[in-house]
Short mmCIF file of C-alpha atoms in Angstrom, two decimals:
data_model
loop_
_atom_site.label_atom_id
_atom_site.label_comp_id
_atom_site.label_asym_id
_atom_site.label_seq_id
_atom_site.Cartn_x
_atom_site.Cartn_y
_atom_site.Cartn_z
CA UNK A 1 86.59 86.32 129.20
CA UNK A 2 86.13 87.76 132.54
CA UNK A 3 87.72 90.65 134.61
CA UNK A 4 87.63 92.08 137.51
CA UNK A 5 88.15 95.99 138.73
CA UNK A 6 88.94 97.24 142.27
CA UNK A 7 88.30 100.82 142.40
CA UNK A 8 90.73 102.19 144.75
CA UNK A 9 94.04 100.64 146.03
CA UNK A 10 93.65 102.03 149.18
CA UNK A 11 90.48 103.11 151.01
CA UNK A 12 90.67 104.55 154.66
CA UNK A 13 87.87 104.91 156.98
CA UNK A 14 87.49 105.86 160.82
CA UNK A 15 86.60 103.07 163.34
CA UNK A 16 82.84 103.10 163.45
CA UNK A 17 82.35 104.29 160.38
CA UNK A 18 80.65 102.72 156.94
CA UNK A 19 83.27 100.47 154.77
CA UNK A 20 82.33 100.37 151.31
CA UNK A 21 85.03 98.31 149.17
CA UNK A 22 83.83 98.67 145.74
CA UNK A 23 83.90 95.49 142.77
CA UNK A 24 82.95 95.74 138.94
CA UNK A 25 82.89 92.62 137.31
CA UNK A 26 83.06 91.17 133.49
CA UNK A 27 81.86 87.94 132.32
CA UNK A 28 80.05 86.69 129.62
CA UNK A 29 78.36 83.63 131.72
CA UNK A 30 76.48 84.04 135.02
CA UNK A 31 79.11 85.17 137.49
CA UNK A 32 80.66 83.22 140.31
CA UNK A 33 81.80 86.05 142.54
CA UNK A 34 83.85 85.77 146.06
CA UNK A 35 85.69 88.67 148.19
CA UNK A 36 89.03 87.38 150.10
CA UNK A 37 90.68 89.32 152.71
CA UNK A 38 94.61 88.80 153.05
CA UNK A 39 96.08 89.42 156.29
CA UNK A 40 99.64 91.10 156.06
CA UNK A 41 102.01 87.41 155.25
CA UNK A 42 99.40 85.15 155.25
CA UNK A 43 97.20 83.41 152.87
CA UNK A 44 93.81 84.47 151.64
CA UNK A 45 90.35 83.72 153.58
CA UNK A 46 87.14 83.67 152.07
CA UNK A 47 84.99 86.47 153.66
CA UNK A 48 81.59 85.71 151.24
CA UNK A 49 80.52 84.23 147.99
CA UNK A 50 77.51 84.69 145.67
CA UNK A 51 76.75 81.47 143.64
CA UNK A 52 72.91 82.10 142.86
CA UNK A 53 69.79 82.81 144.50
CA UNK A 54 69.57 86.19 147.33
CA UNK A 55 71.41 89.08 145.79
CA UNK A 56 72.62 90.09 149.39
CA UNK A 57 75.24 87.60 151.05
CA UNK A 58 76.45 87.68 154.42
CA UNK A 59 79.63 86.98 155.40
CA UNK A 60 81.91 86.45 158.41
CA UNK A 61 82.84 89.37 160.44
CA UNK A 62 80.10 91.12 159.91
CA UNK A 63 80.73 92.14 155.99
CA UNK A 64 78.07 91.31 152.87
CA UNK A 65 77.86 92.37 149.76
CA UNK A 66 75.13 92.91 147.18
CA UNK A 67 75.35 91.42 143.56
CA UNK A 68 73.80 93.74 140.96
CA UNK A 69 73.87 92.31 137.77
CA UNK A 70 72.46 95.23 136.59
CA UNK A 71 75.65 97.54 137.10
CA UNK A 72 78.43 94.45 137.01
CA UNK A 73 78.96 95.46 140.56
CA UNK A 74 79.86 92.80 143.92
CA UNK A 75 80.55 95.95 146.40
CA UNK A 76 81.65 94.61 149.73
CA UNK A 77 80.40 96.56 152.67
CA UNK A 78 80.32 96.86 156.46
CA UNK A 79 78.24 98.53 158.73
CA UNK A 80 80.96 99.89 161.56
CA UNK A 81 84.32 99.41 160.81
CA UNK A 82 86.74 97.90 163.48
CA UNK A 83 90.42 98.09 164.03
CA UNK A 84 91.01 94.62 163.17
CA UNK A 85 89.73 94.99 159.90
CA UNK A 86 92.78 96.53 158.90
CA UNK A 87 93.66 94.31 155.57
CA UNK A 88 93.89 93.79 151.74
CA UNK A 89 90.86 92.82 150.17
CA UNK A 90 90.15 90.87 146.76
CA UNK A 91 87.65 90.43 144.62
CA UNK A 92 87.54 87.96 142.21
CA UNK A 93 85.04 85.90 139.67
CA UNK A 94 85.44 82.61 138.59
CA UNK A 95 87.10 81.57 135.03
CA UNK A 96 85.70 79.20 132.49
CA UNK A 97 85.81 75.11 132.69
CA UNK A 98 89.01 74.98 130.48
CA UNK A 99 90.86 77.02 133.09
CA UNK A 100 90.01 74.58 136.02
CA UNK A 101 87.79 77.56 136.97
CA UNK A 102 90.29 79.48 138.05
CA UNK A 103 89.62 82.40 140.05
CA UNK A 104 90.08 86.03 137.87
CA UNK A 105 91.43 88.05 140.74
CA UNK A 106 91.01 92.13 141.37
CA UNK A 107 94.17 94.10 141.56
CA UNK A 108 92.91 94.40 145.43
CA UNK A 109 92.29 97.38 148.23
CA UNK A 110 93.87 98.07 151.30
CA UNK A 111 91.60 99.06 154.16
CA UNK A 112 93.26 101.48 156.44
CA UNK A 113 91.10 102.21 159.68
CA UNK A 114 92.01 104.97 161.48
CA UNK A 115 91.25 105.05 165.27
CA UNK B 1 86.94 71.96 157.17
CA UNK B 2 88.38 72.68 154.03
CA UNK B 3 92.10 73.29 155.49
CA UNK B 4 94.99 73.37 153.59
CA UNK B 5 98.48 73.54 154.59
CA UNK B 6 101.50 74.89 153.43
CA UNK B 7 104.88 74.56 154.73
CA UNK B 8 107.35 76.03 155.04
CA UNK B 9 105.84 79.65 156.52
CA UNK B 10 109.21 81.37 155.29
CA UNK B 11 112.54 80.12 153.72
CA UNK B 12 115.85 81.97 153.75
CA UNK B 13 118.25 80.35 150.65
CA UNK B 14 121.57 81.27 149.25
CA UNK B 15 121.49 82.12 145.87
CA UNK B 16 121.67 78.61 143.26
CA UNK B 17 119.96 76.22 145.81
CA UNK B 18 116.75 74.72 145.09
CA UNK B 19 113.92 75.55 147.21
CA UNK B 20 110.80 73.03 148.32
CA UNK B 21 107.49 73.96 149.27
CA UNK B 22 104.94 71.53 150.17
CA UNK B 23 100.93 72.34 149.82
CA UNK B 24 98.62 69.73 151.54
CA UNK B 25 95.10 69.62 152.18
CA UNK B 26 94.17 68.09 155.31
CA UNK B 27 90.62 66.99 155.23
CA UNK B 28 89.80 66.94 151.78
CA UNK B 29 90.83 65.70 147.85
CA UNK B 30 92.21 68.03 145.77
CA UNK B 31 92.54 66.72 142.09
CA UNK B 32 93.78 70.24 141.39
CA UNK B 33 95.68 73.23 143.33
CA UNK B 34 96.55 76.53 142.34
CA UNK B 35 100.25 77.84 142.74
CA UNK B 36 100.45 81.71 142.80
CA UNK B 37 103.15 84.69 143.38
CA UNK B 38 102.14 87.78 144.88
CA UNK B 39 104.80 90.77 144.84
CA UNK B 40 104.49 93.25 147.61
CA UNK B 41 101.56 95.11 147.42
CA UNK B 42 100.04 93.53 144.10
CA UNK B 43 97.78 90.90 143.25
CA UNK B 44 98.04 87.52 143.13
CA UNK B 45 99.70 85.92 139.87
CA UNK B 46 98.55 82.16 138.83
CA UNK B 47 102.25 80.05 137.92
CA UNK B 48 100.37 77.50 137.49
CA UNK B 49 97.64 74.67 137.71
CA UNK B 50 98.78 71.50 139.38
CA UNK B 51 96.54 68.49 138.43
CA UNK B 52 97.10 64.91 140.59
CA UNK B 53 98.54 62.47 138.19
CA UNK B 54 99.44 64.48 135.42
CA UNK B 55 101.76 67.32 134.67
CA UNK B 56 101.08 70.71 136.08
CA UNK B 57 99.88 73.51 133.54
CA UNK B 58 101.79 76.77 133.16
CA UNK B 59 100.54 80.32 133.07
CA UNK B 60 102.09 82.05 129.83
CA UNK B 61 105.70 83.95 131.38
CA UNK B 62 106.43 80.92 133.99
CA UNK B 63 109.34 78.59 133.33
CA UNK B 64 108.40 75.31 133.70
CA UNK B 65 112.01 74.45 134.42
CA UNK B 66 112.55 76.57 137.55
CA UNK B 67 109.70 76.02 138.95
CA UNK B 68 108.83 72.40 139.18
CA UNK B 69 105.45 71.11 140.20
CA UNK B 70 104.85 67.77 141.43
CA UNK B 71 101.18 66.51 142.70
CA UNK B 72 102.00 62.88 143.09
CA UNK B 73 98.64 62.61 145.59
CA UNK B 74 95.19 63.91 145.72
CA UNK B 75 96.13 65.41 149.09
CA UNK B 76 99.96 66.69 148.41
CA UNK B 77 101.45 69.19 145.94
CA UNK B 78 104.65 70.54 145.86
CA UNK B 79 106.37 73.22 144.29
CA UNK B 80 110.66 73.52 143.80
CA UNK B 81 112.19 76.37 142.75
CA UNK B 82 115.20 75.55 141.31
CA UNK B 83 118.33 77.18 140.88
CA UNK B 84 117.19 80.04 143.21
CA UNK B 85 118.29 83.93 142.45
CA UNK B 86 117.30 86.83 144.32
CA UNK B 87 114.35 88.23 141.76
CA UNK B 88 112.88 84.67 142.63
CA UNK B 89 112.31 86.25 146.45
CA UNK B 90 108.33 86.38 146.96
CA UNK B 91 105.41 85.51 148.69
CA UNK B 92 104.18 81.61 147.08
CA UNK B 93 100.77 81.04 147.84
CA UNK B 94 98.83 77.66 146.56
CA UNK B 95 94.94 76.89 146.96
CA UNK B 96 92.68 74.20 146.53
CA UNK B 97 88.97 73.14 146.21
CA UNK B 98 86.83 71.02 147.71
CA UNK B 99 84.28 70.17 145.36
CA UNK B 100 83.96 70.53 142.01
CA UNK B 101 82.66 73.78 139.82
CA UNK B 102 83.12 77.54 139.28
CA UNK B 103 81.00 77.99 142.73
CA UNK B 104 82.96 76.44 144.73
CA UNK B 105 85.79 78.81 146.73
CA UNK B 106 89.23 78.02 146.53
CA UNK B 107 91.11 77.68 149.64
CA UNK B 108 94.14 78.78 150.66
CA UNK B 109 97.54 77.96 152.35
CA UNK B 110 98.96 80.29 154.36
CA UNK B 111 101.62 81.46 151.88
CA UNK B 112 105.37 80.69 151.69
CA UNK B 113 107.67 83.76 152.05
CA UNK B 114 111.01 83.06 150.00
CA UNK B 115 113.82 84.89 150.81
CA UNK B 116 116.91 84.36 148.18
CA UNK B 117 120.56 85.58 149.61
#
């Protein structure tokens, strides 16, 4: 079966600075892995994936993340963090083919920027 | 592409009315959508798994009763809450894919925020 862990609820960084949103996985398949970012009463919108192939994906607004099977880890990071940033993040792995491949979601972090 | 729309935004109900929410993807098939809950500040929690043409599949803990799911078209999934009471008040989200397969993402309506009076 397959899990996912969020360290940290909440993680607050100043504007400019580093974001590191950190993801430990569990599955006993190759993983599927995808971060979502959830703006305050709205849906979810996929910020990267990582399928196969390049360890390092890219995503929109300027955030990647680096799959290392090695440590079960999908951290999500950002160079300089901006204001608008300001939002819950998931992490999340796909299920098995019985479950529709549901996604196996992280309990999620909230990125608090502070000007 | 890959848009997928939910409606209503937010719904205000007295308390033993039945609430509709409609989930529709706009450029795309969906055989299957997702239907979550998300309580303030928490994660999201799968109800259930809505399948076009056949009946919806329940997550252990979700009555299948109050919360009926139709998907009568591979573009069009709805979800009634029956009966409302005020512990029913949350945030409804539901999702779909594109494609087939664990790698592809789900996407996601903008969420439905029940309010139950």
């Amino acid at each position: 079966a397959q899990s996912v862990t969020q360290l940290g609820s909440h993680v607050s960084v100043s504007e400019g600075a580093l974001v590191l949103l950190r993801c430990n996985y569990s599955s006993s398949v190759p993983p599927y892995l995808f971060w979502y970012v959830q703006y305050p009463n709205q849906g979810l919108q996929l910020l990267l994936k990582y399928t196969t192939g390049a360890t390092l994906v890219k995503g929109i607004n300027g955030f990647e993340a680096e799959f290392k099977k090695s440590e079960t880890s999908f951290h999500l990071t950002k160079p300089s963090a901006h204001m608008s940033d300001a939002a819950e993040y998931f992490c999340a792995v796909s299920g098995d083919w019985d479950s529709n491949y549901q996604l196996i979601w992280g309990a999620g972090t909230k990125l608090i920027i502070k000007p | 592409g890959a848009v997928v729309s939910q409606h209503p935004s937010w719904v205000i109900c007295k308390s033993g009315t039945s609430v509709k929410i409609e989930c529709r993807s706009l450029d795309f098939q969906a055989t299957t959508m997702f239907w979550y809950r998300q309580f303030p500040k928490q994660s999201l929690m799968l109800m259930a798994t809505s399948n076009e043409g056949s009946k919806a599949t329940y997550e252990q803990g979700v009555e299948k009763d109050k919360f009926l799911i139709n998907h009568a078209s591979l573009t069009l999934s709805t979800l009634t809450v029956t009966s409302a009471h005020p512990e029913d008040s949350s945030f409804y989200i539901c999702s779909a894919r594109d494609s087939l397969g664990a790698n592809s993402p789900l996407h996601f309506g903008n969420g439905t925020r029940l309010t139950v009076t």
